[in-house]
Amino acid sequence: MSPRHNRSRGGARPEPQVDPGNRYGGVQRTETWQGEEWYVRLVAGASAPGKRYRCPGCDQEIPSGAPHLVAWPEFGGVDDRRHWHKACWNAKDRRTTKVQRSRNAPRY
């Protein structure tokens, strides 16, 4: 029995349309939080191999390659972007304002 082929055997495949301004590859939306407009963009996680981020919602590390989201204030700059777990961003209003770290937790 020969293996099954799931791709068409027709002509050339169309090139996917990529928006050059869409650096992170996700869909961007605007949300209001704490009286301020925030841009929120989903990130697939594969765009920055080897990079790790710390979620400000739970203070846990977001491993390299994990899907998450990036949020920044409307009038903020590049340094104001924060990488969040999706669940932490959705629960941001139910969390306390001060997250306690353990003594040996890195501060990045």
XYZ file of N, CA, C and O in Angstrom:
432
model
N 0.843 -1.155 0.000
C 0.000 0.000 0.000
C 0.903 1.238 0.000
O 1.838 1.331 0.777
N 0.612 2.190 -0.853
C 1.426 3.405 -0.922
C 0.945 4.431 0.111
O -0.219 4.434 0.486
N 1.846 5.326 0.549
C 1.450 6.317 1.556
C 0.460 7.334 0.991
O 0.443 7.613 -0.204
N -0.346 7.856 1.845
C -1.352 8.836 1.453
C -0.708 10.217 1.301
O 0.087 10.636 2.123
N -1.082 10.948 0.261
C -0.576 12.293 0.021
C -1.711 13.278 0.270
O -2.759 13.200 -0.364
N -1.502 14.212 1.199
C -2.544 15.167 1.554
C -2.418 16.501 0.838
O -3.124 17.435 1.148
N -1.530 16.618 -0.075
C -1.406 17.892 -0.786
C -1.837 17.697 -2.238
O -1.764 16.603 -2.787
N -2.289 18.785 -2.818
C -2.738 18.685 -4.206
C -1.541 18.523 -5.127
O -0.439 18.982 -4.844
N -1.770 17.901 -6.221
C -0.696 17.689 -7.189
C -0.792 18.698 -8.331
O -0.109 18.585 -9.318
N -1.648 19.723 -8.119
C -1.870 20.739 -9.142
C -0.692 21.693 -9.277
O 0.426 21.442 -8.842
N -0.956 22.848 -9.860
C 0.062 23.846 -10.153
C 0.675 24.477 -8.914
O 0.644 23.926 -7.828
N 1.228 25.656 -9.111
C 1.935 26.358 -8.050
C 0.979 26.779 -6.935
O -0.173 27.103 -7.170
N 1.503 26.777 -5.731
C 0.704 27.196 -4.588
C 0.734 28.714 -4.479
O 1.758 29.339 -4.714
N -0.373 29.316 -4.076
C -0.368 30.772 -3.885
C 0.467 31.138 -2.665
O 0.479 30.430 -1.665
N 1.191 32.254 -2.746
C 2.002 32.728 -1.634
C 1.097 33.315 -0.557
O 0.165 34.038 -0.857
N 1.366 33.034 0.717
C 0.535 33.620 1.767
C 0.756 35.126 1.845
O 1.874 35.603 1.677
N -0.310 35.852 2.107
C -0.230 37.308 2.207
C 0.183 37.667 3.625
O -0.498 37.329 4.580
N 1.306 38.349 3.770
C 1.815 38.753 5.066
C 1.859 40.267 5.121
O 2.390 40.908 4.228
N 1.271 40.821 6.146
C 1.300 42.263 6.351
C 2.681 42.635 6.880
O 3.075 42.170 7.948
N 3.471 43.465 6.175
C 4.823 43.775 6.636
C 4.839 44.532 7.955
O 5.797 44.476 8.699
N 3.790 45.252 8.295
C 3.742 45.961 9.554
C 3.366 45.085 10.726
O 3.437 45.488 11.873
N 2.979 43.865 10.472
C 2.539 42.946 11.507
C 3.724 42.108 11.975
O 3.887 40.976 11.599
N 4.555 42.679 12.819
C 5.811 42.064 13.216
C 5.636 40.762 13.981
O 6.383 39.822 13.814
N 4.649 40.686 14.873
C 4.494 39.515 15.722
C 3.631 38.429 15.107
O 3.571 37.336 15.623
N 2.950 38.705 14.021
C 2.185 37.683 13.346
C 0.806 37.436 13.922
O 0.108 36.568 13.459
N 0.393 38.177 14.933
C -0.911 37.961 15.525
C -1.873 39.077 15.166
O -1.520 40.063 14.547
N -3.107 38.916 15.589
C -4.132 39.917 15.339
C -4.098 40.921 16.486
O -4.117 40.536 17.650
N -4.046 42.192 16.154
C -3.983 43.235 17.173
C -5.369 43.787 17.469
O -6.160 43.988 16.561
N -5.632 44.028 18.758
C -6.903 44.623 19.161
C -6.613 45.665 20.244
O -5.519 45.725 20.774
N -7.611 46.459 20.567
C -7.486 47.484 21.601
C -8.435 47.159 22.739
O -9.586 46.801 22.506
N -7.938 47.257 23.975
C -8.751 47.021 25.158
C -8.544 48.166 26.132
O -7.493 48.807 26.129
N -9.526 48.414 26.976
C -9.402 49.422 28.024
C -9.122 48.731 29.341
O -9.818 47.784 29.721
N -8.077 49.204 30.036
C -7.711 48.650 31.331
C -7.171 49.772 32.194
O -6.314 50.540 31.761
N -7.671 49.910 33.395
C -7.276 50.936 34.357
C -7.400 52.338 33.756
O -6.547 53.184 33.961
N -8.454 52.558 32.980
C -8.708 53.859 32.390
C -7.774 54.230 31.248
O -7.693 55.392 30.863
N -7.092 53.263 30.688
C -6.122 53.511 29.628
C -6.367 52.533 28.475
O -6.773 51.402 28.698
N -6.143 52.971 27.261
C -6.260 52.088 26.101
C -4.980 51.269 25.969
O -3.875 51.805 26.051
N -5.126 49.972 25.742
C -3.989 49.066 25.583
C -4.112 48.339 24.258
O -5.196 47.907 23.867
N -3.011 48.182 23.564
C -2.942 47.338 22.382
C -2.567 45.945 22.849
O -1.662 45.769 23.667
N -3.268 44.954 22.335
C -3.030 43.560 22.705
C -2.859 42.765 21.432
O -3.668 42.856 20.514
N -1.792 41.980 21.365
C -1.513 41.180 20.173
C -1.122 39.764 20.583
O -0.280 39.571 21.457
N -1.763 38.775 19.974
C -1.421 37.377 20.213
C -0.105 37.046 19.522
O 0.142 37.503 18.407
N 0.724 36.239 20.186
C 2.016 35.838 19.654
C 2.058 34.320 19.613
O 1.741 33.660 20.606
N 2.457 33.783 18.470
C 2.503 32.328 18.316
C 3.580 31.708 19.195
O 3.484 30.571 19.603
N 4.633 32.448 19.482
C 5.690 31.937 20.346
C 6.899 31.434 19.595
O 7.982 31.380 20.146
N 6.760 31.104 18.341
C 7.879 30.572 17.571
C 8.739 31.671 16.964
O 9.761 31.396 16.371
N 8.341 32.931 17.130
C 9.052 34.021 16.478
C 10.368 34.365 17.164
O 11.228 34.965 16.564
N 10.553 34.018 18.418
C 11.774 34.359 19.138
C 12.315 33.131 19.865
O 12.186 33.005 21.073
N 12.946 32.208 19.141
C 13.451 31.006 19.799
C 14.556 31.365 20.785
O 15.401 32.202 20.515
N 14.518 30.748 21.952
C 15.533 30.983 22.963
C 15.224 32.132 23.901
O 15.869 32.272 24.929
N 14.238 32.965 23.587
C 13.888 34.083 24.464
C 12.846 33.641 25.472
O 11.956 32.868 25.157
N 12.985 34.147 26.675
C 12.013 33.878 27.731
C 11.535 35.207 28.270
O 12.280 36.167 28.335
N 10.295 35.235 28.684
C 9.712 36.443 29.238
C 9.082 36.115 30.580
O 8.739 34.977 30.845
N 8.943 37.112 31.446
C 8.286 36.935 32.731
C 6.934 37.607 32.681
O 6.828 38.789 32.403
N 5.884 36.842 32.942
C 4.514 37.345 32.909
C 4.292 38.247 34.121
O 4.522 37.819 35.254
N 3.846 39.493 33.916
C 3.599 40.367 35.061
C 2.356 39.973 35.860
O 2.189 40.422 36.993
N 1.514 39.124 35.311
C 0.306 38.715 36.009
C 0.562 37.679 37.080
O 0.029 37.749 38.172
N 1.409 36.698 36.780
C 1.664 35.612 37.729
C 3.117 35.546 38.161
O 3.467 34.744 39.009
N 3.960 36.369 37.549
C 5.393 36.418 37.838
C 6.093 35.098 37.515
O 7.120 34.778 38.086
N 5.524 34.323 36.619
C 6.143 33.074 36.175
C 6.759 33.283 34.800
O 6.359 34.162 34.051
N 7.705 32.454 34.469
C 8.388 32.561 33.186
C 7.529 31.996 32.057
O 6.871 30.972 32.233
N 7.537 32.681 30.921
C 6.883 32.176 29.715
C 7.974 31.491 28.906
O 8.906 32.142 28.446
N 7.938 30.181 28.761
C 9.018 29.481 28.068
C 9.088 29.834 26.590
O 8.112 30.269 25.982
N 10.254 29.652 26.042
C 10.459 29.904 24.623
C 9.540 29.015 23.792
O 9.407 27.828 24.060
N 8.883 29.598 22.814
C 8.006 28.849 21.922
C 6.582 28.719 22.412
O 5.747 28.152 21.720
N 6.282 29.217 23.610
C 4.917 29.107 24.138
C 4.052 30.245 23.601
O 4.479 31.397 23.607
N 2.849 29.961 23.135
C 1.968 31.038 22.690
C 1.560 31.911 23.880
O 1.312 31.410 24.965
N 1.541 33.211 23.661
C 1.181 34.164 24.705
C 0.703 35.441 24.034
O 0.445 35.438 22.834
N 0.578 36.529 24.772
C 0.205 37.789 24.140
C 1.093 38.911 24.646
O 1.720 38.806 25.696
N 1.158 39.971 23.857
C 1.942 41.154 24.191
C 0.957 42.302 24.342
O 0.076 42.491 23.507
N 1.096 43.060 25.416
C 0.220 44.207 25.669
C 1.069 45.426 25.984
O 2.099 45.321 26.643
N 0.629 46.576 25.475
C 1.326 47.830 25.766
C 0.333 48.972 25.709
O -0.666 48.911 25.008
N 0.588 50.039 26.503
C -0.327 51.180 26.516
C -0.328 51.900 25.175
O 0.661 51.878 24.439
N -1.438 52.546 24.878
C -1.596 53.217 23.583
C -0.489 54.238 23.341
O 0.031 54.342 22.243
N -0.116 54.970 24.353
C 0.906 56.002 24.187
C 2.250 55.561 24.735
O 3.117 56.382 25.018
N 2.439 54.264 24.910
C 3.692 53.736 25.420
C 4.672 53.445 24.296
O 4.321 53.380 23.122
N 5.893 53.248 24.671
C 6.935 52.933 23.704
C 7.264 51.458 23.720
O 6.548 50.626 24.299
N 8.384 51.138 23.081
C 8.821 49.744 22.985
C 9.111 49.173 24.368
O 8.845 48.006 24.637
N 9.641 50.003 25.261
C 9.991 49.523 26.602
C 8.766 49.234 27.471
O 8.887 48.616 28.523
N 7.597 49.682 27.055
C 6.372 49.465 27.833
C 5.648 48.181 27.469
O 4.633 47.849 28.085
N 6.136 47.438 26.472
C 5.479 46.179 26.087
C 5.722 45.125 27.154
O 6.814 45.004 27.684
N 4.695 44.358 27.440
C 4.787 43.272 28.409
C 4.199 42.007 27.808
O 3.176 42.039 27.151
N 4.873 40.902 28.056
C 4.432 39.590 27.561
C 3.667 38.905 28.683
O 4.178 38.749 29.787
N 2.419 38.515 28.399
C 1.509 37.922 29.366
C 1.081 36.536 28.908
O 0.954 36.282 27.704
N 0.817 35.647 29.872
C 0.052 34.446 29.553
C -1.350 34.923 29.195
O -1.845 35.905 29.768
N -2.000 34.251 28.291
C -3.343 34.671 27.892
C -4.317 34.614 29.074
O -5.117 35.526 29.282
N -4.235 33.573 29.880
C -5.126 33.447 31.042
C -4.850 34.543 32.069
O -5.776 35.060 32.699
N -3.592 34.919 32.238
C -3.253 35.978 33.195
C -3.786 37.322 32.720
O -4.269 38.119 33.530
N -3.701 37.591 31.424
C -4.251 38.848 30.902
C -5.768 38.885 31.100
O -6.323 39.896 31.493
N -6.428 37.766 30.859
C -7.883 37.716 31.027
C -8.293 37.867 32.491
O -9.393 38.330 32.779
N -7.416 37.492 33.433
C -7.732 37.551 34.859
C -7.078 38.747 35.543
O -7.060 38.822 36.764
N -6.553 39.702 34.786
C -5.780 40.812 35.365
C -6.578 41.656 36.344
O -6.024 42.213 37.276
N -7.878 41.764 36.173
C -8.706 42.559 37.085
C -9.007 41.823 38.394
O -9.392 42.450 39.374
N -8.823 40.518 38.403
C -9.110 39.730 39.612
C -7.865 39.477 40.449
O -7.927 38.876 41.499
N -6.708 39.928 39.970
C -5.455 39.685 40.693
C -5.103 40.882 41.568
O -5.512 41.998 41.304
N -4.276 40.646 42.568
C -3.821 41.744 43.409
C -2.773 42.557 42.674
O -2.160 42.091 41.718
N -2.523 43.771 43.132
C -1.574 44.640 42.442
C -0.134 44.306 42.757
O 0.746 44.592 41.974
N 0.143 43.720 43.913
C 1.526 43.406 44.279
C 1.716 41.899 44.312
O 1.159 41.203 45.142
N 2.552 41.395 43.433
C 2.870 39.977 43.388
C 4.115 39.764 44.226
O 5.106 40.467 44.073
N 4.068 38.822 45.148
C 5.202 38.547 46.008
C 6.103 37.510 45.354
O 5.665 36.431 44.995
N 7.377 37.860 45.209
C 8.356 36.906 44.679
C 9.054 36.202 45.822
O 9.192 36.758 46.900
N 9.540 35.032 45.535
C 10.381 34.372 46.523
C 11.757 35.047 46.487
O 12.102 35.756 45.544
N 12.561 34.834 47.471
C 13.860 35.509 47.555
C 14.798 35.135 46.417
O 15.625 35.928 45.994
N 14.717 33.917 45.959
C 15.653 33.476 44.928
C 15.096 33.608 43.504
O 15.707 33.142 42.569
N 13.950 34.264 43.336
C 13.376 34.448 41.988
C 14.130 35.551 41.259
O 14.443 36.584 41.845
N 14.470 35.347 39.998
C 15.153 36.404 39.246
C 14.234 37.602 39.018
O 13.014 37.453 38.933
N 14.795 38.785 38.920
C 14.019 40.020 38.752
C 14.127 40.527 37.344
O 14.701 41.579 37.093
N 13.605 39.801 36.378
C 13.574 40.288 34.994
C 12.221 40.126 34.413
O 11.341 39.578 34.966
